[in-house]
PDB file of C-alpha atoms in Angstrom:
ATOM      1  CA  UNK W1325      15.588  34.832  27.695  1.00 59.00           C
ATOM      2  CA  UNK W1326      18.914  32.623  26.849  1.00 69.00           C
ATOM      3  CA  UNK W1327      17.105  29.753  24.239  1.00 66.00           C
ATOM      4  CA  UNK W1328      18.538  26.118  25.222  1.00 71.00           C
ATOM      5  CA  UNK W1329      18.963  23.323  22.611  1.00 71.00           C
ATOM      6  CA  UNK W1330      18.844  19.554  23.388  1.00 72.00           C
ATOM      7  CA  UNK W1331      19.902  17.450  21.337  1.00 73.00           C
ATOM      8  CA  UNK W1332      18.291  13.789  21.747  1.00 75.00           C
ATOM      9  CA  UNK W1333      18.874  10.673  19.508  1.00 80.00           C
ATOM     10  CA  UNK W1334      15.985   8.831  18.352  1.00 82.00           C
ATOM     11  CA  UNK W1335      16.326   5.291  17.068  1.00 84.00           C
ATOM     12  CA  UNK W1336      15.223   4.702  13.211  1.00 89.00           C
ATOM     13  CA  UNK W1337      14.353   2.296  10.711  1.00 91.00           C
ATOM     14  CA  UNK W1338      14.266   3.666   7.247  1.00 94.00           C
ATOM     15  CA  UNK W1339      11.475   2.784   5.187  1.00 95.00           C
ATOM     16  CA  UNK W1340      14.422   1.663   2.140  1.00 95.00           C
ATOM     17  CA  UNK W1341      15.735  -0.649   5.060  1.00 94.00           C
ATOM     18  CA  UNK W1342      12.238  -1.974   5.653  1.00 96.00           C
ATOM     19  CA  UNK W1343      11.140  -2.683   2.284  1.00 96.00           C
ATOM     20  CA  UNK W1344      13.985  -4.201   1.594  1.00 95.00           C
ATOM     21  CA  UNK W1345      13.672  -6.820   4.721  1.00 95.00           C
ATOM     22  CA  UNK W1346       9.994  -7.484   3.292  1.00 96.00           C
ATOM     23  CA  UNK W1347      11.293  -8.464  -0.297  1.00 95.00           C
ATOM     24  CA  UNK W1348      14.615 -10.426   0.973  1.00 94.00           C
ATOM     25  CA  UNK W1349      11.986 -12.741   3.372  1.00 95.00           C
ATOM     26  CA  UNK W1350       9.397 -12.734   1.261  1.00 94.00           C
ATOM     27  CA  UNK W1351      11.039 -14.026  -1.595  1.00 93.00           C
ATOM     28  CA  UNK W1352       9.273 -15.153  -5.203  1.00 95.00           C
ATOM     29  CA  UNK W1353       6.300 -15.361  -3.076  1.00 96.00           C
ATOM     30  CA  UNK W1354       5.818 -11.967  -2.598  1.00 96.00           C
ATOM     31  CA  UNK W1355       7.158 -10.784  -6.033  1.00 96.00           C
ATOM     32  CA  UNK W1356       3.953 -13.250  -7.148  1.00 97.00           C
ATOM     33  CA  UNK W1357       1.826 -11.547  -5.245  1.00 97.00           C
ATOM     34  CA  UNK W1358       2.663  -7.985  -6.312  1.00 97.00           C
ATOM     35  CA  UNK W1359       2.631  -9.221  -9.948  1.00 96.00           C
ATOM     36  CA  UNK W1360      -0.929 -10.443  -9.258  1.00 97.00           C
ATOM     37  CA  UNK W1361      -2.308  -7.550  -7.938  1.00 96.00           C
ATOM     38  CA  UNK W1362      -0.677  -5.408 -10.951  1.00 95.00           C
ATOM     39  CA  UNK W1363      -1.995  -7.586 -13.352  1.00 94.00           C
ATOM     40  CA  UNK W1364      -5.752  -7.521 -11.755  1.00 95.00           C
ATOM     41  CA  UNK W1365      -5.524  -3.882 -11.295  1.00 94.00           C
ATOM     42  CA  UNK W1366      -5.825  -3.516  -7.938  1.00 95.00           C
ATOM     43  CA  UNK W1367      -3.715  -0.928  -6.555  1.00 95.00           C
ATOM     44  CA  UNK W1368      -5.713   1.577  -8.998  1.00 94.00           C
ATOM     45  CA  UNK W1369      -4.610   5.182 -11.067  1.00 95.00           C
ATOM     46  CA  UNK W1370      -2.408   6.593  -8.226  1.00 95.00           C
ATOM     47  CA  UNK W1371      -0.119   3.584  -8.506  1.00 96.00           C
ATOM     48  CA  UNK W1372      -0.280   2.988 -12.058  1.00 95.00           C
ATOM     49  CA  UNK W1373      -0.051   6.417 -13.223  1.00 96.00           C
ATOM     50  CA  UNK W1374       2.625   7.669 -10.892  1.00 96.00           C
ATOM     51  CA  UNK W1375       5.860   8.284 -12.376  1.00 96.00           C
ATOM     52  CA  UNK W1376       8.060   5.565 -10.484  1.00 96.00           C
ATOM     53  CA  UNK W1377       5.821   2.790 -12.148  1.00 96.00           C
ATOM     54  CA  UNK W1378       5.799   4.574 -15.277  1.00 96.00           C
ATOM     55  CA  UNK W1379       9.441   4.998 -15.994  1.00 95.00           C
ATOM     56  CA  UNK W1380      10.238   1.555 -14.080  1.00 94.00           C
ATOM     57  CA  UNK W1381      12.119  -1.192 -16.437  1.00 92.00           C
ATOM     58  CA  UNK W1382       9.234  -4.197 -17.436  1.00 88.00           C
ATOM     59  CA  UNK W1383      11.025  -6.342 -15.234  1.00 88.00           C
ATOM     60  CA  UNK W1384      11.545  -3.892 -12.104  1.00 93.00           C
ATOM     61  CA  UNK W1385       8.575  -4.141  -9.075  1.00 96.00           C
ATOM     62  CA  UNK W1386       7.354  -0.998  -7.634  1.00 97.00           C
ATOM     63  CA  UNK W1387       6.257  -2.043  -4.231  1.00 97.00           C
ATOM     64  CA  UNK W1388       3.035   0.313  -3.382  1.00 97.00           C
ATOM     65  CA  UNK W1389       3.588   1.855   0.481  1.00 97.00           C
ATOM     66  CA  UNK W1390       1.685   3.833   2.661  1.00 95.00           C
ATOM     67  CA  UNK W1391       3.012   5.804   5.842  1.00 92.00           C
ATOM     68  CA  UNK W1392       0.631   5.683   9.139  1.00 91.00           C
ATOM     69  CA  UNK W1393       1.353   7.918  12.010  1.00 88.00           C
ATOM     70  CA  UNK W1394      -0.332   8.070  15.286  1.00 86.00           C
ATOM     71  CA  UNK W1395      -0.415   8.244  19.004  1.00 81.00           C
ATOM     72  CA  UNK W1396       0.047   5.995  21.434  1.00 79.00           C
ATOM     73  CA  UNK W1397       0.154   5.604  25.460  1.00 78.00           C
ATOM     74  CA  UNK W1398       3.415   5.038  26.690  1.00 72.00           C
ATOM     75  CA  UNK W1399       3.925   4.762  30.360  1.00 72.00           C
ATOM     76  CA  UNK W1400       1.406   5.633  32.951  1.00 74.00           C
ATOM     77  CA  UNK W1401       2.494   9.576  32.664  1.00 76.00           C
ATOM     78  CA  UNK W1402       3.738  10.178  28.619  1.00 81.00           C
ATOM     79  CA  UNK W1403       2.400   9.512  25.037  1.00 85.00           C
ATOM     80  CA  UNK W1404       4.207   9.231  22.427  1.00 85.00           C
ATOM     81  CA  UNK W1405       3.887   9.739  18.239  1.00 87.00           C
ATOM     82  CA  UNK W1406       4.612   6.336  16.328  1.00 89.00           C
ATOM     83  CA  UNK W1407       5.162   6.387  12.679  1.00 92.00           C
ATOM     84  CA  UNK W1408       4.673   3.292  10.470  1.00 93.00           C
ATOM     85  CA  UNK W1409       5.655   1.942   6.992  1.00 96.00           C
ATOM     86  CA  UNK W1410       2.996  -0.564   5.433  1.00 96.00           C
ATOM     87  CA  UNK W1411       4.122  -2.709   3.000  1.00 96.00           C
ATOM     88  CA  UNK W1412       0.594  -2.998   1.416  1.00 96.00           C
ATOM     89  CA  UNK W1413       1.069  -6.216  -0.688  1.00 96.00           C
ATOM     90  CA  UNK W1414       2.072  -8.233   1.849  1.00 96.00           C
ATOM     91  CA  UNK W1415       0.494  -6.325   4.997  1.00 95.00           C
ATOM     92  CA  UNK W1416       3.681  -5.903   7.181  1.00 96.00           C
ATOM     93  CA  UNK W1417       3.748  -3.071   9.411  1.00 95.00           C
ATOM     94  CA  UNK W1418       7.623  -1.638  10.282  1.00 96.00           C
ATOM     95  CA  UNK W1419       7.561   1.174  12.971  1.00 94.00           C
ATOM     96  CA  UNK W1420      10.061   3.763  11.819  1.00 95.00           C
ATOM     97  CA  UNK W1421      10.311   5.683  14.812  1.00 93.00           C
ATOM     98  CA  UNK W1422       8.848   7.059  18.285  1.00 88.00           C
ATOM     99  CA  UNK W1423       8.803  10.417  20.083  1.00 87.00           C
ATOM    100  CA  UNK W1424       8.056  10.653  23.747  1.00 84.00           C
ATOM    101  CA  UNK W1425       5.723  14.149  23.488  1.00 81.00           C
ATOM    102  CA  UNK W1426       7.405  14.767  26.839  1.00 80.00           C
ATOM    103  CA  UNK W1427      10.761  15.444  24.129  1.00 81.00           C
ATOM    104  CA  UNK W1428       8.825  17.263  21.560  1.00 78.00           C
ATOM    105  CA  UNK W1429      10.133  20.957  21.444  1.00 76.00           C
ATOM    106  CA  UNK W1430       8.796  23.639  23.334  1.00 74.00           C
ATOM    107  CA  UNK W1431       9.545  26.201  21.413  1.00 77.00           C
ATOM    108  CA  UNK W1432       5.902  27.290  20.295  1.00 72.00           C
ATOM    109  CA  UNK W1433       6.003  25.227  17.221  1.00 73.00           C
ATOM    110  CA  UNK W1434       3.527  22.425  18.734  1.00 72.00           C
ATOM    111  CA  UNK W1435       6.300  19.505  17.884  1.00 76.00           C
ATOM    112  CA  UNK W1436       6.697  20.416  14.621  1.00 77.00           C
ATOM    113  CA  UNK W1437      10.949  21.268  14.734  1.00 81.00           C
ATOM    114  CA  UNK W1438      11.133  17.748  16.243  1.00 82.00           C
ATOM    115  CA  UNK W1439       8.719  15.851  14.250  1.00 84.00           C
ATOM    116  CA  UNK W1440      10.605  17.279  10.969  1.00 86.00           C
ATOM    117  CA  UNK W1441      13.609  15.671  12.223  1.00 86.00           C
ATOM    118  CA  UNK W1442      11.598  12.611  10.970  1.00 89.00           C
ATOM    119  CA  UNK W1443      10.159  13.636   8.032  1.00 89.00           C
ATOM    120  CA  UNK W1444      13.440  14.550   6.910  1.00 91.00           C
ATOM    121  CA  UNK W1445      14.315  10.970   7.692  1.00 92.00           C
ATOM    122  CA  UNK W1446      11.651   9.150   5.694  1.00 94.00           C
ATOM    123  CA  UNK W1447      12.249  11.818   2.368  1.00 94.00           C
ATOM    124  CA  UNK W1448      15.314  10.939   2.527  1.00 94.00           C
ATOM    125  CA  UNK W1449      14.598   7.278   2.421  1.00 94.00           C
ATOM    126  CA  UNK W1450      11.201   7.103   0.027  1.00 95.00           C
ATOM    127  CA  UNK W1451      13.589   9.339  -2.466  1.00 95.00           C
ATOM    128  CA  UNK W1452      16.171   6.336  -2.716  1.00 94.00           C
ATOM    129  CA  UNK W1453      13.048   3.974  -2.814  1.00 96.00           C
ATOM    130  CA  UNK W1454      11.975   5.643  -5.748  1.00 96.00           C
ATOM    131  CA  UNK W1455      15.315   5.914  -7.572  1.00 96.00           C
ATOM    132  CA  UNK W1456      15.564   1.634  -6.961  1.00 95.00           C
ATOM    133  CA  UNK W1457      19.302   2.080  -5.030  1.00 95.00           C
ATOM    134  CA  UNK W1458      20.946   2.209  -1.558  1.00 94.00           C
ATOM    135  CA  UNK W1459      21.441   5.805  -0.510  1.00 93.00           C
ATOM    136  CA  UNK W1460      24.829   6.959  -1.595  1.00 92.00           C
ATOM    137  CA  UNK W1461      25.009   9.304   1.642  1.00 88.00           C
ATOM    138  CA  UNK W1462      23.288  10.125   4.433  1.00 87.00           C
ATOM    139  CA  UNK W1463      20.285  12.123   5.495  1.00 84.00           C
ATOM    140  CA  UNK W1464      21.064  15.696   4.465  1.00 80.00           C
ATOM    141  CA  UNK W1465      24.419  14.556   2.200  1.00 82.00           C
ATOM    142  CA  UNK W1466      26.391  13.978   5.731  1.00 86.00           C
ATOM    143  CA  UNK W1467      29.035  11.734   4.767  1.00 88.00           C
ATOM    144  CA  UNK W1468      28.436   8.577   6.675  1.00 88.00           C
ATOM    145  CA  UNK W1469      29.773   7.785   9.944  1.00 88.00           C
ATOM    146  CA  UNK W1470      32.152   4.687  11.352  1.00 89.00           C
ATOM    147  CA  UNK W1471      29.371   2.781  12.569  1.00 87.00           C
ATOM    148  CA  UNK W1472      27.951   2.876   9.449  1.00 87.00           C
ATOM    149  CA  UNK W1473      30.116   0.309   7.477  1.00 90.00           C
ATOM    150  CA  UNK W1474      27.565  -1.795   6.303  1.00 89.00           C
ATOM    151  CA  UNK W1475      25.488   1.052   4.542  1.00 87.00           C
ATOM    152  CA  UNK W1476      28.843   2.346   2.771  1.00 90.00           C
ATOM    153  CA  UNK W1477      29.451  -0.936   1.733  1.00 92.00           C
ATOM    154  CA  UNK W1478      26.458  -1.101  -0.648  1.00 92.00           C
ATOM    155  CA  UNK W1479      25.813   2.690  -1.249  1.00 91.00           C
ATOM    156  CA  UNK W1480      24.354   3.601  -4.493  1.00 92.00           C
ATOM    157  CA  UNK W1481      23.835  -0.137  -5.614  1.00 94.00           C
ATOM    158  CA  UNK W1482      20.467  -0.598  -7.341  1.00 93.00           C
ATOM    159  CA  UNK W1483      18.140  -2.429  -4.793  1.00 93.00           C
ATOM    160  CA  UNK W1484      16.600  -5.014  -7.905  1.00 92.00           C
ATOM    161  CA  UNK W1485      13.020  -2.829  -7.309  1.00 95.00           C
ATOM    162  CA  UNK W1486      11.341   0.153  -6.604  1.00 97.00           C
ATOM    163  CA  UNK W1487       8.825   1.705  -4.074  1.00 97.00           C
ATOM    164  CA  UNK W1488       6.337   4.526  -3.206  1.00 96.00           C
ATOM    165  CA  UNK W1489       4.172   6.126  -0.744  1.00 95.00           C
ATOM    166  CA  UNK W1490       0.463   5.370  -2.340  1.00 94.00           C
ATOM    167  CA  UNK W1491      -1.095   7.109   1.057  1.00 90.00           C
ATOM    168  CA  UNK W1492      -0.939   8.531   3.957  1.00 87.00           C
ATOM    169  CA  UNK W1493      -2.942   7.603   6.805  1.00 85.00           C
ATOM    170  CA  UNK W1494      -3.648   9.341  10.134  1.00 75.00           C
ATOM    171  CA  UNK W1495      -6.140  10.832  12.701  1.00 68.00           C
ATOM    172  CA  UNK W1496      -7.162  14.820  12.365  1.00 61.00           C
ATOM    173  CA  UNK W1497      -4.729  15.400  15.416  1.00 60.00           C
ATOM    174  CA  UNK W1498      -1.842  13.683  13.088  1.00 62.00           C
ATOM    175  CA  UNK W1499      -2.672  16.165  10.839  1.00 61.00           C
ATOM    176  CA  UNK W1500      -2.827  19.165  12.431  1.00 56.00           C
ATOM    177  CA  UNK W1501       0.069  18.411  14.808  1.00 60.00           C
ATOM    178  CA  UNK W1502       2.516  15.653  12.820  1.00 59.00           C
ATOM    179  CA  UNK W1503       1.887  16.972   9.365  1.00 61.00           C
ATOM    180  CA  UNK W1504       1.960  21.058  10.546  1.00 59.00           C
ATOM    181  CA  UNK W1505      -1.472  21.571   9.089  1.00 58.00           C
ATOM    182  CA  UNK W1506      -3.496  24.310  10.844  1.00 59.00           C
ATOM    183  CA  UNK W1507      -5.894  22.561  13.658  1.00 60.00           C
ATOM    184  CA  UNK W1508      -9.443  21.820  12.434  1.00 62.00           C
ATOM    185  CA  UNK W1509     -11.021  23.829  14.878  1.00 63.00           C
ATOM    186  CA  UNK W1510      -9.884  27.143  14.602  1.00 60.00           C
ATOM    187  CA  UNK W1511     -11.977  30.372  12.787  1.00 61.00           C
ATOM    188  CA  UNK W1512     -10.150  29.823   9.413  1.00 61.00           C
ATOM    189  CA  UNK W1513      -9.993  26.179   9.380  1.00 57.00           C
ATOM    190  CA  UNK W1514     -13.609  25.188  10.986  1.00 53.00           C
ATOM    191  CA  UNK W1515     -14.107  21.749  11.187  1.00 53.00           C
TER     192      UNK W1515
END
């Protein structure tokens, strides 16, 4: 059997893009708030004790993320997977991207080679978060494209913070299917 590939491009907002559209509108404001909920303790051990806030200057903000990915109804005859970045400070939602499961791959993998196209996306992105600057290249170290003049304009400049994933959040079909954990219900993974 001859294997066919399809390529399909999939519209995305990187989570460095988002956070940094959350800190330019939110402004002192939102810096207060952060600093609040640092000083009260709120955001607990896995954001204190996690390297990024640990090594960050006294004056640089780690903004504490979480991802959320889950399915939705689109259309009367397709679903789709949605993925989400939550600023959880100041409760904005950002959708990164959407896949029609009609596109996911067929190739026996249950999704997985497309949703990894993703993934590879937001690692790409959360790494740069963490380091404070503008990615110096794109995904994968592709050198960036025409189109992309604004990006090269300000690669590698330091953002003036810091963020991380503190969770994840999904359903048990998120997991088995978007994350490429076995199913729950099989004989070696029982519910």
């Amino acid at each position: 059997a001859e294997t066919t590939i399809e390529i399909t491009t999939v519209p995305t907002f990187p989570p460095h893009a988002a956070v940094l559209e959350d800190v330019l509108q939110g402004g002192e404001k939102a810096k207060a708030r952060l600093r609040k909920a640092i000083g009260e303790g709120q955001l607990g051990p896995a954001y204190s004790e996690d390297a990024v806030v640990t090594t960050a200057a006294p004056d640089e903000l780690v903004w504490p993320c979480a991802l959320y990915i889950d399915g939705f109804e689109h259309a009367k005859h397709d679903s789709a997977i949605g993925f989400w970045l939550h600023n959880i400070i100041l409760d904005r939602r950002h959708l990164l991207a959407f896949l029609m499961l009609s596109e996911l791959c067929g190739c026996g993998c249950r999704g997985w080679c497309t949703v990894w196209a993703i993934w590879n996306m937001v690692a790409w992105s959360v790494c740069w978060l963490r380091q404070g600057r503008h990615p110096e290249l794109r995904e994968q170290d592709r050198a960036w494209r025409a189109a992309d003049t604004v990006w090269e304009a300000v690669a590698g400049r330091r953002l003036g913070f810091k963020a991380m994933i503190l969770f994840l959040k999904c359903d048990l079909k998120e997991v088995a299917c978007s994350l490429g954990f076995p199913a729950c219900g099989g004989n070696t993974n029982p519910c």
